[in-house]
Amino acid sequence: MLMMLFIPMAWVVYVTTDSSIRLAGNSLVIRFPKNPEFNRELRRITGGHVLFDYRLGGYRMDADELEHSTVRESLRGFARRHGLSFQGEACVRAGAFLTVNAVERVRAEIKAIEDMLRSTRSIGLSTRGEDVETYRDQLGGRRRDLYSMRAWPRLSSRPAGCGLVTPGSLIRIRYPDGEEGAVVVSAVDLDGYERVSPFTELGQVLTSASVGQHHEFKGGLLRAVRVVAVDD
């Protein structure tokens, strides 16, 4: 006699082998293999503004949330840590892509970081007065982030109208006195460029900034900056 086995729907759990972030209409879909730790982290960094959508096969959130710099950077960090790829238009909306020119700057920063790590092996203080081990940990973390970002989509040039700061981009900033300057966010000096360290408040602001963004500082010599352009 033929017997049929019925599985209650409550027992069915969607498991995907895909690891990607993509757009579906005006929803951002975040897909990764079933992992309770990832679930908790994603809900935490998005403030719980995600819902698992069985039809789409991943967590769904309103793509307009990407207009907020903190949301963009949180999702980019999540993708770096867990190897998720940005696909299609999602990479532009999230500022998670590299242009051909930016790739060369990222490569140059990785090489300079590796050179710095080889030259700072002794225990003591770095040239910036920091504990060497702390400084090496910062550089190592930055290198891991850069390697992860090198796997993001590569575009021949910056899409028209995209004013988001992306890895390796040139950022033109304006100071309160009207003076302007072009900088890159880099953990180490790069020949031919003025840089801002990602370990400083300004560097953290610029990493997730967009054209027109204004930031005021609570202390120190620098009072405020405005991002006026982002170039390849």
mmCIF file of C-alpha atoms in Angstrom:
data_model
loop_
_atom_site.group_PDB
_atom_site.id
_atom_site.type_symbol
_atom_site.label_atom_id
_atom_site.label_comp_id
_atom_site.label_asym_id
_atom_site.label_seq_id
_atom_site.Cartn_x
_atom_site.Cartn_y
_atom_site.Cartn_z
ATOM 1 C CA MET A 1 0.000 0.000 0.000
ATOM 2 C CA LEU A 2 1.342 3.399 -0.967
ATOM 3 C CA MET A 3 1.741 5.747 1.973
ATOM 4 C CA MET A 4 2.126 9.506 1.682
ATOM 5 C CA LEU A 5 4.091 11.487 4.208
ATOM 6 C CA PHE A 6 2.719 14.916 4.997
ATOM 7 C CA ILE A 7 5.101 17.435 6.565
ATOM 8 C CA PRO A 8 3.437 20.237 8.543
ATOM 9 C CA MET A 9 4.189 23.617 7.003
ATOM 10 C CA ALA A 10 5.511 24.836 10.354
ATOM 11 C CA TRP A 11 8.387 22.392 9.938
ATOM 12 C CA VAL A 12 9.475 23.711 6.554
ATOM 13 C CA VAL A 13 12.521 25.978 6.853
ATOM 14 C CA TYR A 14 13.974 27.786 3.863
ATOM 15 C CA VAL A 15 17.723 27.236 3.485
ATOM 16 C CA THR A 16 19.581 29.011 0.716
ATOM 17 C CA THR A 17 23.115 28.442 -0.516
ATOM 18 C CA ASP A 18 23.125 31.925 -2.045
ATOM 19 C CA SER A 19 24.949 34.762 -0.311
ATOM 20 C CA SER A 20 23.942 38.011 -1.937
ATOM 21 C CA ILE A 21 22.326 41.404 -1.553
ATOM 22 C CA ARG A 22 20.083 42.438 -4.446
ATOM 23 C CA LEU A 23 17.097 44.578 -5.341
ATOM 24 C CA ALA A 24 13.611 43.253 -6.040
ATOM 25 C CA GLY A 25 11.412 46.192 -6.944
ATOM 26 C CA ASN A 26 11.871 48.668 -4.101
ATOM 27 C CA SER A 27 12.915 45.969 -1.663
ATOM 28 C CA LEU A 28 16.450 45.042 -0.730
ATOM 29 C CA VAL A 29 16.797 41.270 -0.398
ATOM 30 C CA ILE A 30 19.604 39.890 1.794
ATOM 31 C CA ARG A 31 20.238 36.181 1.305
ATOM 32 C CA PHE A 32 22.644 33.930 3.161
ATOM 33 C CA PRO A 33 22.739 30.273 4.311
ATOM 34 C CA LYS A 34 20.619 29.629 7.400
ATOM 35 C CA ASN A 35 22.603 30.847 10.391
ATOM 36 C CA PRO A 36 21.003 31.978 13.680
ATOM 37 C CA GLU A 37 24.012 34.153 14.530
ATOM 38 C CA PHE A 38 23.757 35.988 11.188
ATOM 39 C CA ASN A 39 20.003 36.376 11.726
ATOM 40 C CA ARG A 40 20.539 38.084 15.071
ATOM 41 C CA GLU A 41 23.314 40.319 13.737
ATOM 42 C CA LEU A 42 21.274 41.426 10.716
ATOM 43 C CA ARG A 43 18.261 42.274 12.857
ATOM 44 C CA ARG A 44 20.477 44.199 15.270
ATOM 45 C CA ILE A 45 22.282 46.336 12.680
ATOM 46 C CA THR A 46 19.025 47.160 10.864
ATOM 47 C CA GLY A 47 17.122 47.942 14.045
ATOM 48 C CA GLY A 48 14.813 45.017 13.312
ATOM 49 C CA HIS A 49 13.611 46.574 10.038
ATOM 50 C CA VAL A 50 13.923 43.278 8.138
ATOM 51 C CA LEU A 51 11.439 40.488 7.531
ATOM 52 C CA PHE A 52 12.115 37.051 6.123
ATOM 53 C CA ASP A 53 10.287 36.685 2.806
ATOM 54 C CA TYR A 54 9.876 33.051 1.708
ATOM 55 C CA ARG A 55 8.830 34.122 -1.789
ATOM 56 C CA LEU A 56 12.044 36.083 -2.309
ATOM 57 C CA GLY A 57 14.165 33.586 -0.397
ATOM 58 C CA GLY A 58 15.815 36.040 1.961
ATOM 59 C CA TYR A 59 15.418 38.910 4.387
ATOM 60 C CA ARG A 60 13.623 41.894 2.921
ATOM 61 C CA MET A 61 13.821 45.560 3.837
ATOM 62 C CA ASP A 62 12.764 48.809 2.191
ATOM 63 C CA ALA A 63 15.501 49.812 -0.264
ATOM 64 C CA ASP A 64 14.894 53.478 0.595
ATOM 65 C CA GLU A 65 16.581 52.750 3.932
ATOM 66 C CA LEU A 66 19.843 52.884 1.974
ATOM 67 C CA GLU A 67 19.440 56.652 1.889
ATOM 68 C CA HIS A 68 20.670 56.612 5.495
ATOM 69 C CA SER A 69 24.464 56.488 5.791
ATOM 70 C CA THR A 70 24.388 54.370 8.955
ATOM 71 C CA VAL A 71 22.242 51.723 7.255
ATOM 72 C CA ARG A 72 24.515 51.657 4.184
ATOM 73 C CA GLU A 73 27.659 51.233 6.235
ATOM 74 C CA SER A 74 26.066 48.614 8.496
ATOM 75 C CA LEU A 75 25.048 46.493 5.498
ATOM 76 C CA ARG A 76 28.407 46.937 3.795
ATOM 77 C CA GLY A 77 30.105 45.822 7.014
ATOM 78 C CA PHE A 78 27.768 42.813 7.254
ATOM 79 C CA ALA A 79 28.638 41.883 3.674
ATOM 80 C CA ARG A 80 32.382 42.216 4.324
ATOM 81 C CA ARG A 81 32.279 40.063 7.434
ATOM 82 C CA HIS A 82 30.205 37.281 5.921
ATOM 83 C CA GLY A 83 31.210 37.226 2.264
ATOM 84 C CA LEU A 84 27.969 38.461 0.720
ATOM 85 C CA SER A 85 28.099 39.853 -2.804
ATOM 86 C CA PHE A 86 26.181 42.910 -4.009
ATOM 87 C CA GLN A 87 24.408 42.236 -7.285
ATOM 88 C CA GLY A 88 22.928 44.477 -9.962
ATOM 89 C CA GLU A 89 21.631 47.887 -8.980
ATOM 90 C CA ALA A 90 22.033 47.060 -5.277
ATOM 91 C CA CYS A 91 25.771 47.761 -5.485
ATOM 92 C CA VAL A 92 25.075 51.308 -6.729
ATOM 93 C CA ARG A 93 22.333 52.046 -4.194
ATOM 94 C CA ALA A 94 24.561 50.795 -1.358
ATOM 95 C CA GLY A 95 27.786 52.357 -2.644
ATOM 96 C CA ALA A 96 29.352 48.891 -2.681
ATOM 97 C CA PHE A 97 31.375 48.915 -5.895
ATOM 98 C CA LEU A 98 34.813 49.884 -7.141
ATOM 99 C CA THR A 99 35.689 51.786 -10.279
ATOM 100 C CA VAL A 100 38.734 50.916 -12.364
ATOM 101 C CA ASN A 101 40.703 53.851 -10.930
ATOM 102 C CA ALA A 102 39.614 53.082 -7.377
ATOM 103 C CA VAL A 103 40.844 49.490 -7.668
ATOM 104 C CA GLU A 104 44.374 50.784 -8.203
ATOM 105 C CA ARG A 105 44.177 52.920 -5.052
ATOM 106 C CA VAL A 106 42.832 50.003 -3.029
ATOM 107 C CA ARG A 107 45.677 47.794 -4.280
ATOM 108 C CA ALA A 108 48.183 50.505 -3.401
ATOM 109 C CA GLU A 109 46.755 50.781 0.117
ATOM 110 C CA ILE A 110 46.900 47.011 0.649
ATOM 111 C CA LYS A 111 50.548 46.920 -0.446
ATOM 112 C CA ALA A 112 51.430 49.899 1.772
ATOM 113 C CA ILE A 113 49.681 48.275 4.746
ATOM 114 C CA GLU A 114 51.597 45.039 4.218
ATOM 115 C CA ASP A 115 54.854 46.993 4.018
ATOM 116 C CA MET A 116 53.931 48.790 7.259
ATOM 117 C CA LEU A 117 53.086 45.534 9.020
ATOM 118 C CA ARG A 118 56.489 44.131 8.111
ATOM 119 C CA SER A 119 58.224 47.219 9.494
ATOM 120 C CA THR A 120 56.372 47.438 12.827
ATOM 121 C CA ARG A 121 57.089 44.070 14.406
ATOM 122 C CA SER A 122 58.787 45.315 17.559
ATOM 123 C CA ILE A 123 56.853 46.017 20.765
ATOM 124 C CA GLY A 124 56.719 49.677 21.712
ATOM 125 C CA LEU A 125 55.195 52.803 20.256
ATOM 126 C CA SER A 126 54.448 53.477 16.612
ATOM 127 C CA THR A 127 55.513 56.730 14.945
ATOM 128 C CA ARG A 128 52.050 58.040 15.871
ATOM 129 C CA GLY A 129 52.635 57.328 19.574
ATOM 130 C CA GLU A 130 50.285 54.339 19.705
ATOM 131 C CA ASP A 131 50.952 50.900 21.089
ATOM 132 C CA VAL A 132 52.384 48.896 18.191
ATOM 133 C CA GLU A 133 50.150 45.877 18.750
ATOM 134 C CA THR A 134 47.048 48.072 18.716
ATOM 135 C CA TYR A 135 48.241 49.762 15.547
ATOM 136 C CA ARG A 136 49.001 46.405 13.890
ATOM 137 C CA ASP A 137 45.533 45.129 14.815
ATOM 138 C CA GLN A 138 43.978 48.200 13.208
ATOM 139 C CA LEU A 139 46.029 47.741 10.047
ATOM 140 C CA GLY A 140 45.214 44.033 9.925
ATOM 141 C CA GLY A 141 41.497 44.745 10.222
ATOM 142 C CA ARG A 142 41.680 47.371 7.499
ATOM 143 C CA ARG A 143 43.520 44.960 5.206
ATOM 144 C CA ARG A 144 40.830 42.301 5.716
ATOM 145 C CA ASP A 145 38.144 44.857 4.879
ATOM 146 C CA LEU A 146 39.958 45.930 1.722
ATOM 147 C CA TYR A 147 40.386 42.341 0.545
ATOM 148 C CA SER A 148 36.659 41.774 1.074
ATOM 149 C CA MET A 149 35.757 44.948 -0.798
ATOM 150 C CA ARG A 150 37.926 43.944 -3.754
ATOM 151 C CA ALA A 151 35.330 41.216 -4.386
ATOM 152 C CA TRP A 152 32.586 43.840 -4.868
ATOM 153 C CA PRO A 153 31.365 44.619 -8.412
ATOM 154 C CA ARG A 154 33.779 46.587 -10.582
ATOM 155 C CA LEU A 155 32.470 49.316 -12.841
ATOM 156 C CA SER A 156 34.325 51.083 -15.629
ATOM 157 C CA SER A 157 33.355 54.438 -14.140
ATOM 158 C CA ARG A 158 31.122 55.949 -11.491
ATOM 159 C CA PRO A 159 27.421 55.740 -12.461
ATOM 160 C CA ALA A 160 25.897 59.115 -13.357
ATOM 161 C CA GLY A 161 24.334 60.767 -10.349
ATOM 162 C CA CYS A 162 25.948 58.458 -7.770
ATOM 163 C CA GLY A 163 27.274 60.740 -5.048
ATOM 164 C CA LEU A 164 28.132 58.035 -2.522
ATOM 165 C CA VAL A 165 31.656 57.615 -1.185
ATOM 166 C CA THR A 166 32.934 54.210 -2.306
ATOM 167 C CA PRO A 167 36.210 52.360 -1.617
ATOM 168 C CA GLY A 168 39.186 54.123 -3.154
ATOM 169 C CA SER A 169 37.204 57.136 -4.382
ATOM 170 C CA LEU A 170 38.464 60.721 -4.346
ATOM 171 C CA ILE A 171 36.437 62.848 -1.944
ATOM 172 C CA ARG A 172 36.337 66.609 -2.304
ATOM 173 C CA ILE A 173 35.574 68.299 0.994
ATOM 174 C CA ARG A 174 35.003 71.945 1.932
ATOM 175 C CA TYR A 175 36.049 73.496 5.231
ATOM 176 C CA PRO A 176 34.209 76.312 7.077
ATOM 177 C CA ASP A 177 36.591 78.953 5.647
ATOM 178 C CA GLY A 178 35.640 77.899 2.107
ATOM 179 C CA GLU A 179 38.883 76.082 1.356
ATOM 180 C CA GLU A 180 38.505 72.780 -0.494
ATOM 181 C CA GLY A 181 40.694 69.712 -0.769
ATOM 182 C CA ALA A 182 40.575 66.240 -2.315
ATOM 183 C CA VAL A 183 41.315 63.286 -0.029
ATOM 184 C CA VAL A 184 41.162 59.502 0.020
ATOM 185 C CA VAL A 185 40.312 57.400 3.050
ATOM 186 C CA SER A 186 43.419 55.298 3.652
ATOM 187 C CA ALA A 187 45.086 53.762 6.684
ATOM 188 C CA VAL A 188 48.557 54.587 5.326
ATOM 189 C CA ASP A 189 50.149 57.259 3.163
ATOM 190 C CA LEU A 190 49.662 56.891 -0.602
ATOM 191 C CA ASP A 191 51.958 58.675 -3.044
ATOM 192 C CA GLY A 192 50.238 61.588 -4.717
ATOM 193 C CA TYR A 193 47.215 61.777 -2.407
ATOM 194 C CA GLU A 194 46.139 63.578 0.714
ATOM 195 C CA ARG A 195 44.597 61.029 3.031
ATOM 196 C CA VAL A 196 42.272 60.741 5.984
ATOM 197 C CA SER A 197 42.702 57.760 8.296
ATOM 198 C CA PRO A 198 39.671 55.445 8.634
ATOM 199 C CA PHE A 199 40.534 55.209 12.352
ATOM 200 C CA THR A 200 39.638 58.885 12.954
ATOM 201 C CA GLU A 201 36.213 60.453 13.363
ATOM 202 C CA LEU A 202 36.549 62.260 10.027
ATOM 203 C CA GLY A 203 37.581 59.044 8.287
ATOM 204 C CA GLN A 204 34.610 57.155 9.719
ATOM 205 C CA VAL A 205 32.259 59.932 8.610
ATOM 206 C CA LEU A 206 33.685 60.070 5.086
ATOM 207 C CA THR A 207 33.597 56.291 4.617
ATOM 208 C CA SER A 208 29.797 56.301 4.501
ATOM 209 C CA ALA A 209 29.216 59.884 3.333
ATOM 210 C CA SER A 210 27.484 61.262 0.255
ATOM 211 C CA VAL A 211 27.655 64.505 -1.702
ATOM 212 C CA GLY A 212 26.086 67.361 0.240
ATOM 213 C CA GLN A 213 26.592 65.761 3.628
ATOM 214 C CA HIS A 214 27.673 68.165 6.366
ATOM 215 C CA HIS A 215 29.305 67.052 9.596
ATOM 216 C CA GLU A 216 30.192 69.118 12.650
ATOM 217 C CA PHE A 217 32.812 67.996 15.149
ATOM 218 C CA LYS A 218 32.398 68.412 18.885
ATOM 219 C CA GLY A 219 36.058 68.925 19.698
ATOM 220 C CA GLY A 220 39.500 69.380 18.196
ATOM 221 C CA LEU A 221 40.776 71.861 15.644
ATOM 222 C CA LEU A 222 38.487 70.739 12.818
ATOM 223 C CA ARG A 223 35.030 72.240 13.303
ATOM 224 C CA ALA A 224 33.086 71.016 10.287
ATOM 225 C CA VAL A 225 33.343 69.613 6.754
ATOM 226 C CA ARG A 226 31.001 69.264 3.825
ATOM 227 C CA VAL A 227 31.338 66.684 1.041
ATOM 228 C CA VAL A 228 31.031 68.591 -2.245
ATOM 229 C CA ALA A 229 31.976 65.897 -4.792
ATOM 230 C CA VAL A 230 33.008 62.261 -5.150
ATOM 231 C CA ASP A 231 35.150 61.288 -8.153
ATOM 232 C CA ASP A 232 36.836 58.224 -9.583
#
